[in-house]
Amino acid sequence: MDTSRVTDSAAGGAGTRRRPLDMLRAGVAAVLPGEPVLRTGHVLAVSSLVNAGLGFFFWTFATHWYDERTVGLGYSALMASLLLTGIGQLNLNDFLVRFVPTAGRRSRRLVLTCYAASTSFSVVVAVVFLALVPVVEPELGFLLTPVTATCFVVATAGYAVFVLQDGALTAVRMPGWVVGENLIFAVVKILLLALAAALGLFSGILLSWAGALVVSLVVANYVLMRRGIPRHERATTTAPPPPRMLGYAAADWAGSLFRVAGYTLVPLIVLNTCGAEASAFYSVAWGVAYVPYLIARNMGTSLLAESVRGPERLVRHSLRVLRHSGLLLGGVTVVLVAAAPQILSVFGASYAAEGTTLLRLLALSALPNLVLSVAIDVARARRRLHWAVWLQVAMCVLVLGLTRLLLPEFGVAGAGLAWLVAQCVIAAFLLVSWSRWLVPVTEGSS
């Protein structure tokens, strides 16, 4: 009997049974770049595009099922929650990306410790914020009912873990599941929004986020803890803990607070200065324009993860990311600028009339933001955190200061102009001082 023929036949049969999945994997592998730093960055970018695409439908439904005031208040509540998440999660997602690749058998403990710290602190800051709502933001008083307050706390703490698991999945080279978790989150969020709107719940936007987060966290962390981390622990050598890890985490968190503040305080400034309707116009435009920001952020996360594995390739990877992402973001920006009225008209005529100029300005600001994003992640890879902190401080101060200055003069478009001017000023400084931050590093210095 020809045993080789039998073996080949059995292998062929198994291959036939797996063929659809094998074909899908082969197709994805053929499309994605071969270099890990770009491949991971592309997968994370796809995750952002999936989330943004389904988020587009989410906000489309929200603007049709709720009036402009409700949308504006709901978005402002979400931005407050995301601000608190940025504070409460301690920026440990970047910490995980930086240190899990070399943690070996300490990986699970490191991830769970970060989860516990982030969840605990997020709950505390959310409860403190709710206690201060009557003083700092009376318009958000609807958050103080028991059910809505609980969902606000769950959304804040849940999103903190949601962000951390992105970092953990990226660190163990499972970026495909970042796409999966975002897909689950986005779909469940839309379904829960439909249910909330059918029941006439005023807080449906916030409630749908909280419920979708719980579902996504359960699924993604099951995969991470049962498959991702065990495989990573078997495949990597356990290196000694790097020195001053807590100092790194504290400095990185301090810097991230300013970036998060820049992202999340602008809609609250718009709400206080121009009203809830203007906040709704800003929220929709920013939700669309934030897509290229996320692409730059994701490419930077991939840069950080791969540079930890090979510090000597940091400069080469950084230049590749800048060139590659610059072309990608340029194409996205052209589409957003050209099609801004058509995109916003999906949400309603008032959104197109009031938000077209705003969306164009925000989309243009994403191009110089790429330089800032790469510079921050280069500083993280080199453990030169003072540089990363000051860059984020500068961005926050410029954006918030210019927003307050320009809103009375230009209306809601002034917020977009503030973003564009701030990003251009910082990018110009970084390009002029190129040799100060983009220099070769060695294994020891990393």
mmCIF file with all atom_site columns, C-alpha atoms in Angstrom, residues 184-333:
data_model
loop_
_atom_site.group_PDB
_atom_site.id
_atom_site.type_symbol
_atom_site.label_atom_id
_atom_site.label_alt_id
_atom_site.label_comp_id
_atom_site.label_asym_id
_atom_site.label_entity_id
_atom_site.label_seq_id
_atom_site.pdbx_PDB_ins_code
_atom_site.Cartn_x
_atom_site.Cartn_y
_atom_site.Cartn_z
_atom_site.occupancy
_atom_site.B_iso_or_equiv
_atom_site.pdbx_formal_charge
_atom_site.auth_seq_id
_atom_site.auth_comp_id
_atom_site.auth_asym_id
_atom_site.auth_atom_id
_atom_site.pdbx_PDB_model_num
ATOM 1   C CA . ILE A 1 184 ? -18.806 43.374 17.783 1.00 0.00 ? 184 ILE A CA 1
ATOM 2   C CA . PHE A 1 185 ? -18.909 46.677 19.669 1.00 0.00 ? 185 PHE A CA 1
ATOM 3   C CA . ALA A 1 186 ? -20.204 48.640 16.673 1.00 0.00 ? 186 ALA A CA 1
ATOM 4   C CA . VAL A 1 187 ? -22.917 46.157 15.670 1.00 0.00 ? 187 VAL A CA 1
ATOM 5   C CA . VAL A 1 188 ? -24.250 45.615 19.199 1.00 0.00 ? 188 VAL A CA 1
ATOM 6   C CA . LYS A 1 189 ? -24.171 49.377 19.779 1.00 0.00 ? 189 LYS A CA 1
ATOM 7   C CA . ILE A 1 190 ? -26.449 49.980 16.771 1.00 0.00 ? 190 ILE A CA 1
ATOM 8   C CA . LEU A 1 191 ? -28.856 47.217 17.820 1.00 0.00 ? 191 LEU A CA 1
ATOM 9   C CA . LEU A 1 192 ? -29.112 48.594 21.357 1.00 0.00 ? 192 LEU A CA 1
ATOM 10  C CA . LEU A 1 193 ? -29.595 52.130 20.041 1.00 0.00 ? 193 LEU A CA 1
ATOM 11  C CA . ALA A 1 194 ? -32.527 50.913 17.949 1.00 0.00 ? 194 ALA A CA 1
ATOM 12  C CA . LEU A 1 195 ? -34.034 49.261 21.020 1.00 0.00 ? 195 LEU A CA 1
ATOM 13  C CA . ALA A 1 196 ? -33.532 52.378 23.150 1.00 0.00 ? 196 ALA A CA 1
ATOM 14  C CA . ALA A 1 197 ? -35.086 54.618 20.491 1.00 0.00 ? 197 ALA A CA 1
ATOM 15  C CA . ALA A 1 198 ? -38.073 52.271 20.149 1.00 0.00 ? 198 ALA A CA 1
ATOM 16  C CA . LEU A 1 199 ? -38.576 52.464 23.924 1.00 0.00 ? 199 LEU A CA 1
ATOM 17  C CA . GLY A 1 200 ? -38.241 56.264 23.835 1.00 0.00 ? 200 GLY A CA 1
ATOM 18  C CA . LEU A 1 201 ? -35.254 56.363 26.194 1.00 0.00 ? 201 LEU A CA 1
ATOM 19  C CA . PHE A 1 202 ? -33.702 59.837 26.317 1.00 0.00 ? 202 PHE A CA 1
ATOM 20  C CA . SER A 1 203 ? -30.302 58.398 27.301 1.00 0.00 ? 203 SER A CA 1
ATOM 21  C CA . GLY A 1 204 ? -30.315 55.771 24.553 1.00 0.00 ? 204 GLY A CA 1
ATOM 22  C CA . ILE A 1 205 ? -26.997 56.909 23.059 1.00 0.00 ? 205 ILE A CA 1
ATOM 23  C CA . LEU A 1 206 ? -25.139 56.389 26.337 1.00 0.00 ? 206 LEU A CA 1
ATOM 24  C CA . LEU A 1 207 ? -27.023 53.211 27.261 1.00 0.00 ? 207 LEU A CA 1
ATOM 25  C CA . SER A 1 208 ? -26.211 51.572 23.927 1.00 0.00 ? 208 SER A CA 1
ATOM 26  C CA . TRP A 1 209 ? -22.491 52.278 24.376 1.00 0.00 ? 209 TRP A CA 1
ATOM 27  C CA . ALA A 1 210 ? -22.414 50.766 27.858 1.00 0.00 ? 210 ALA A CA 1
ATOM 28  C CA . GLY A 1 211 ? -24.226 47.591 26.818 1.00 0.00 ? 211 GLY A CA 1
ATOM 29  C CA . ALA A 1 212 ? -22.124 47.086 23.683 1.00 0.00 ? 212 ALA A CA 1
ATOM 30  C CA . LEU A 1 213 ? -18.919 47.498 25.673 1.00 0.00 ? 213 LEU A CA 1
ATOM 31  C CA . VAL A 1 214 ? -19.876 44.699 28.055 1.00 0.00 ? 214 VAL A CA 1
ATOM 32  C CA . VAL A 1 215 ? -20.559 42.267 25.188 1.00 0.00 ? 215 VAL A CA 1
ATOM 33  C CA . SER A 1 216 ? -17.349 43.140 23.343 1.00 0.00 ? 216 SER A CA 1
ATOM 34  C CA . LEU A 1 217 ? -15.196 42.878 26.473 1.00 0.00 ? 217 LEU A CA 1
ATOM 35  C CA . VAL A 1 218 ? -16.444 39.397 27.321 1.00 0.00 ? 218 VAL A CA 1
ATOM 36  C CA . VAL A 1 219 ? -15.740 38.020 23.838 1.00 0.00 ? 219 VAL A CA 1
ATOM 37  C CA . ALA A 1 220 ? -12.381 39.703 23.202 1.00 0.00 ? 220 ALA A CA 1
ATOM 38  C CA . ASN A 1 221 ? -10.911 38.928 26.604 1.00 0.00 ? 221 ASN A CA 1
ATOM 39  C CA . TYR A 1 222 ? -11.951 35.299 26.337 1.00 0.00 ? 222 TYR A CA 1
ATOM 40  C CA . VAL A 1 223 ? -9.866  35.066 23.151 1.00 0.00 ? 223 VAL A CA 1
ATOM 41  C CA . LEU A 1 224 ? -6.990  37.075 24.638 1.00 0.00 ? 224 LEU A CA 1
ATOM 42  C CA . MET A 1 225 ? -6.728  35.066 27.861 1.00 0.00 ? 225 MET A CA 1
ATOM 43  C CA . ARG A 1 226 ? -7.376  31.610 26.388 1.00 0.00 ? 226 ARG A CA 1
ATOM 44  C CA . ARG A 1 227 ? -5.395  31.909 23.157 1.00 0.00 ? 227 ARG A CA 1
ATOM 45  C CA . GLY A 1 228 ? -3.355  35.067 22.725 1.00 0.00 ? 228 GLY A CA 1
ATOM 46  C CA . ILE A 1 229 ? -1.457  35.304 25.997 1.00 0.00 ? 229 ILE A CA 1
ATOM 47  C CA . PRO A 1 230 ? -0.708  31.550 26.376 1.00 0.00 ? 230 PRO A CA 1
ATOM 48  C CA . ARG A 1 231 ? 0.705   31.446 22.846 1.00 0.00 ? 231 ARG A CA 1
ATOM 49  C CA . HIS A 1 232 ? 2.750   34.599 23.471 1.00 0.00 ? 232 HIS A CA 1
ATOM 50  C CA . GLU A 1 233 ? 4.131   33.241 26.751 1.00 0.00 ? 233 GLU A CA 1
ATOM 51  C CA . ARG A 1 234 ? 5.244   30.031 25.037 1.00 0.00 ? 234 ARG A CA 1
ATOM 52  C CA . ALA A 1 235 ? 6.814   31.804 22.067 1.00 0.00 ? 235 ALA A CA 1
ATOM 53  C CA . THR A 1 236 ? 8.800   34.553 23.815 1.00 0.00 ? 236 THR A CA 1
ATOM 54  C CA . THR A 1 237 ? 11.674  34.611 26.258 1.00 0.00 ? 237 THR A CA 1
ATOM 55  C CA . THR A 1 238 ? 10.965  36.169 29.629 1.00 0.00 ? 238 THR A CA 1
ATOM 56  C CA . ALA A 1 239 ? 13.261  39.174 29.912 1.00 0.00 ? 239 ALA A CA 1
ATOM 57  C CA . PRO A 1 240 ? 14.052  40.808 33.260 1.00 0.00 ? 240 PRO A CA 1
ATOM 58  C CA . PRO A 1 241 ? 11.630  43.636 34.103 1.00 0.00 ? 241 PRO A CA 1
ATOM 59  C CA . PRO A 1 242 ? 12.973  46.913 32.650 1.00 0.00 ? 242 PRO A CA 1
ATOM 60  C CA . PRO A 1 243 ? 14.025  49.519 35.207 1.00 0.00 ? 243 PRO A CA 1
ATOM 61  C CA . ARG A 1 244 ? 11.728  52.412 36.170 1.00 0.00 ? 244 ARG A CA 1
ATOM 62  C CA . MET A 1 245 ? 8.558   50.887 34.685 1.00 0.00 ? 245 MET A CA 1
ATOM 63  C CA . LEU A 1 246 ? 6.338   52.803 37.111 1.00 0.00 ? 246 LEU A CA 1
ATOM 64  C CA . GLY A 1 247 ? 8.112   56.032 36.261 1.00 0.00 ? 247 GLY A CA 1
ATOM 65  C CA . TYR A 1 248 ? 7.534   55.351 32.587 1.00 0.00 ? 248 TYR A CA 1
ATOM 66  C CA . ALA A 1 249 ? 3.849   54.654 33.205 1.00 0.00 ? 249 ALA A CA 1
ATOM 67  C CA . ALA A 1 250 ? 3.390   57.806 35.305 1.00 0.00 ? 250 ALA A CA 1
ATOM 68  C CA . ALA A 1 251 ? 5.081   60.083 32.771 1.00 0.00 ? 251 ALA A CA 1
ATOM 69  C CA . ASP A 1 252 ? 3.254   58.534 29.832 1.00 0.00 ? 252 ASP A CA 1
ATOM 70  C CA . TRP A 1 253 ? -0.078  58.906 31.634 1.00 0.00 ? 253 TRP A CA 1
ATOM 71  C CA . ALA A 1 254 ? 0.621   62.546 32.404 1.00 0.00 ? 254 ALA A CA 1
ATOM 72  C CA . GLY A 1 255 ? 1.263   63.246 28.739 1.00 0.00 ? 255 GLY A CA 1
ATOM 73  C CA . SER A 1 256 ? -1.764  61.283 27.564 1.00 0.00 ? 256 SER A CA 1
ATOM 74  C CA . LEU A 1 257 ? -4.056  63.344 29.800 1.00 0.00 ? 257 LEU A CA 1
ATOM 75  C CA . PHE A 1 258 ? -3.337  66.396 27.687 1.00 0.00 ? 258 PHE A CA 1
ATOM 76  C CA . ARG A 1 259 ? -3.983  64.584 24.410 1.00 0.00 ? 259 ARG A CA 1
ATOM 77  C CA . VAL A 1 260 ? -7.277  63.190 25.721 1.00 0.00 ? 260 VAL A CA 1
ATOM 78  C CA . ALA A 1 261 ? -8.232  66.604 27.077 1.00 0.00 ? 261 ALA A CA 1
ATOM 79  C CA . GLY A 1 262 ? -7.668  68.121 23.648 1.00 0.00 ? 262 GLY A CA 1
ATOM 80  C CA . TYR A 1 263 ? -9.891  65.492 22.021 1.00 0.00 ? 263 TYR A CA 1
ATOM 81  C CA . THR A 1 264 ? -12.713 65.515 24.551 1.00 0.00 ? 264 THR A CA 1
ATOM 82  C CA . LEU A 1 265 ? -12.942 69.041 25.996 1.00 0.00 ? 265 LEU A CA 1
ATOM 83  C CA . VAL A 1 266 ? -13.535 70.781 22.663 1.00 0.00 ? 266 VAL A CA 1
ATOM 84  C CA . PRO A 1 267 ? -17.154 69.532 22.332 1.00 0.00 ? 267 PRO A CA 1
ATOM 85  C CA . LEU A 1 268 ? -17.810 70.652 25.911 1.00 0.00 ? 268 LEU A CA 1
ATOM 86  C CA . ILE A 1 269 ? -16.418 74.105 25.070 1.00 0.00 ? 269 ILE A CA 1
ATOM 87  C CA . VAL A 1 270 ? -18.642 74.162 21.971 1.00 0.00 ? 270 VAL A CA 1
ATOM 88  C CA . LEU A 1 271 ? -21.615 73.128 24.123 1.00 0.00 ? 271 LEU A CA 1
ATOM 89  C CA . ASN A 1 272 ? -21.019 75.931 26.636 1.00 0.00 ? 272 ASN A CA 1
ATOM 90  C CA . THR A 1 273 ? -20.191 78.585 24.027 1.00 0.00 ? 273 THR A CA 1
ATOM 91  C CA . CYS A 1 274 ? -22.550 77.809 21.138 1.00 0.00 ? 274 CYS A CA 1
ATOM 92  C CA . GLY A 1 275 ? -25.228 75.498 22.556 1.00 0.00 ? 275 GLY A CA 1
ATOM 93  C CA . ALA A 1 276 ? -26.322 71.877 22.250 1.00 0.00 ? 276 ALA A CA 1
ATOM 94  C CA . GLU A 1 277 ? -27.185 72.095 18.519 1.00 0.00 ? 277 GLU A CA 1
ATOM 95  C CA . ALA A 1 278 ? -23.696 73.350 17.657 1.00 0.00 ? 278 ALA A CA 1
ATOM 96  C CA . SER A 1 279 ? -22.267 70.547 19.797 1.00 0.00 ? 279 SER A CA 1
ATOM 97  C CA . ALA A 1 280 ? -24.233 68.070 17.669 1.00 0.00 ? 280 ALA A CA 1
ATOM 98  C CA . PHE A 1 281 ? -22.784 69.577 14.464 1.00 0.00 ? 281 PHE A CA 1
ATOM 99  C CA . TYR A 1 282 ? -19.276 69.364 15.908 1.00 0.00 ? 282 TYR A CA 1
ATOM 100 C CA . SER A 1 283 ? -19.790 65.808 17.167 1.00 0.00 ? 283 SER A CA 1
ATOM 101 C CA . VAL A 1 284 ? -20.795 64.462 13.758 1.00 0.00 ? 284 VAL A CA 1
ATOM 102 C CA . ALA A 1 285 ? -17.999 66.293 11.888 1.00 0.00 ? 285 ALA A CA 1
ATOM 103 C CA . TRP A 1 286 ? -15.361 65.203 14.405 1.00 0.00 ? 286 TRP A CA 1
ATOM 104 C CA . GLY A 1 287 ? -16.615 61.620 14.293 1.00 0.00 ? 287 GLY A CA 1
ATOM 105 C CA . VAL A 1 288 ? -15.967 61.561 10.535 1.00 0.00 ? 288 VAL A CA 1
ATOM 106 C CA . ALA A 1 289 ? -12.687 63.509 10.604 1.00 0.00 ? 289 ALA A CA 1
ATOM 107 C CA . TYR A 1 290 ? -11.300 61.440 13.463 1.00 0.00 ? 290 TYR A CA 1
ATOM 108 C CA . VAL A 1 291 ? -10.859 58.454 11.131 1.00 0.00 ? 291 VAL A CA 1
ATOM 109 C CA . PRO A 1 292 ? -7.497  59.666 9.710  1.00 0.00 ? 292 PRO A CA 1
ATOM 110 C CA . TYR A 1 293 ? -6.436  60.588 13.255 1.00 0.00 ? 293 TYR A CA 1
ATOM 111 C CA . LEU A 1 294 ? -7.078  56.994 14.268 1.00 0.00 ? 294 LEU A CA 1
ATOM 112 C CA . ILE A 1 295 ? -5.142  55.667 11.276 1.00 0.00 ? 295 ILE A CA 1
ATOM 113 C CA . ALA A 1 296 ? -2.103  57.714 12.312 1.00 0.00 ? 296 ALA A CA 1
ATOM 114 C CA . ARG A 1 297 ? -2.528  56.575 15.914 1.00 0.00 ? 297 ARG A CA 1
ATOM 115 C CA . ASN A 1 298 ? -2.742  52.921 14.895 1.00 0.00 ? 298 ASN A CA 1
ATOM 116 C CA . MET A 1 299 ? 0.332   53.088 12.688 1.00 0.00 ? 299 MET A CA 1
ATOM 117 C CA . GLY A 1 300 ? 2.180   54.665 15.621 1.00 0.00 ? 300 GLY A CA 1
ATOM 118 C CA . THR A 1 301 ? 1.073   51.848 17.932 1.00 0.00 ? 301 THR A CA 1
ATOM 119 C CA . SER A 1 302 ? 2.429   49.289 15.468 1.00 0.00 ? 302 SER A CA 1
ATOM 120 C CA . LEU A 1 303 ? 5.663   51.291 15.231 1.00 0.00 ? 303 LEU A CA 1
ATOM 121 C CA . LEU A 1 304 ? 6.049   51.185 19.019 1.00 0.00 ? 304 LEU A CA 1
ATOM 122 C CA . ALA A 1 305 ? 5.333   47.447 19.311 1.00 0.00 ? 305 ALA A CA 1
ATOM 123 C CA . GLU A 1 306 ? 7.756   46.436 16.556 1.00 0.00 ? 306 GLU A CA 1
ATOM 124 C CA . SER A 1 307 ? 10.493  48.865 17.650 1.00 0.00 ? 307 SER A CA 1
ATOM 125 C CA . VAL A 1 308 ? 10.547  47.237 21.087 1.00 0.00 ? 308 VAL A CA 1
ATOM 126 C CA . ARG A 1 309 ? 11.367  43.939 19.362 1.00 0.00 ? 309 ARG A CA 1
ATOM 127 C CA . GLY A 1 310 ? 14.067  45.566 17.229 1.00 0.00 ? 310 GLY A CA 1
ATOM 128 C CA . PRO A 1 311 ? 15.217  48.963 18.587 1.00 0.00 ? 311 PRO A CA 1
ATOM 129 C CA . GLU A 1 312 ? 17.927  49.266 15.943 1.00 0.00 ? 312 GLU A CA 1
ATOM 130 C CA . ARG A 1 313 ? 15.191  49.506 13.265 1.00 0.00 ? 313 ARG A CA 1
ATOM 131 C CA . LEU A 1 314 ? 13.344  52.414 14.891 1.00 0.00 ? 314 LEU A CA 1
ATOM 132 C CA . VAL A 1 315 ? 14.463  55.113 12.454 1.00 0.00 ? 315 VAL A CA 1
ATOM 133 C CA . ARG A 1 316 ? 13.829  52.949 9.407  1.00 0.00 ? 316 ARG A CA 1
ATOM 134 C CA . HIS A 1 317 ? 10.402  51.930 10.675 1.00 0.00 ? 317 HIS A CA 1
ATOM 135 C CA . SER A 1 318 ? 9.530   55.555 11.498 1.00 0.00 ? 318 SER A CA 1
ATOM 136 C CA . LEU A 1 319 ? 10.396  56.777 8.015  1.00 0.00 ? 319 LEU A CA 1
ATOM 137 C CA . ARG A 1 320 ? 8.427   53.908 6.463  1.00 0.00 ? 320 ARG A CA 1
ATOM 138 C CA . VAL A 1 321 ? 5.412   54.764 8.581  1.00 0.00 ? 321 VAL A CA 1
ATOM 139 C CA . LEU A 1 322 ? 5.639   58.464 7.723  1.00 0.00 ? 322 LEU A CA 1
ATOM 140 C CA . ARG A 1 323 ? 5.885   57.819 3.977  1.00 0.00 ? 323 ARG A CA 1
ATOM 141 C CA . HIS A 1 324 ? 3.302   55.059 3.863  1.00 0.00 ? 324 HIS A CA 1
ATOM 142 C CA . SER A 1 325 ? 0.784   56.704 6.177  1.00 0.00 ? 325 SER A CA 1
ATOM 143 C CA . GLY A 1 326 ? 1.268   60.083 4.532  1.00 0.00 ? 326 GLY A CA 1
ATOM 144 C CA . LEU A 1 327 ? 0.089   58.689 1.200  1.00 0.00 ? 327 LEU A CA 1
ATOM 145 C CA . LEU A 1 328 ? -2.814  56.877 2.837  1.00 0.00 ? 328 LEU A CA 1
ATOM 146 C CA . LEU A 1 329 ? -3.942  59.888 4.861  1.00 0.00 ? 329 LEU A CA 1
ATOM 147 C CA . GLY A 1 330 ? -3.539  62.153 1.842  1.00 0.00 ? 330 GLY A CA 1
ATOM 148 C CA . GLY A 1 331 ? -6.029  60.050 -0.086 1.00 0.00 ? 331 GLY A CA 1
ATOM 149 C CA . VAL A 1 332 ? -8.490  59.937 2.824  1.00 0.00 ? 332 VAL A CA 1
ATOM 150 C CA . THR A 1 333 ? -8.209  63.696 3.317  1.00 0.00 ? 333 THR A CA 1
#
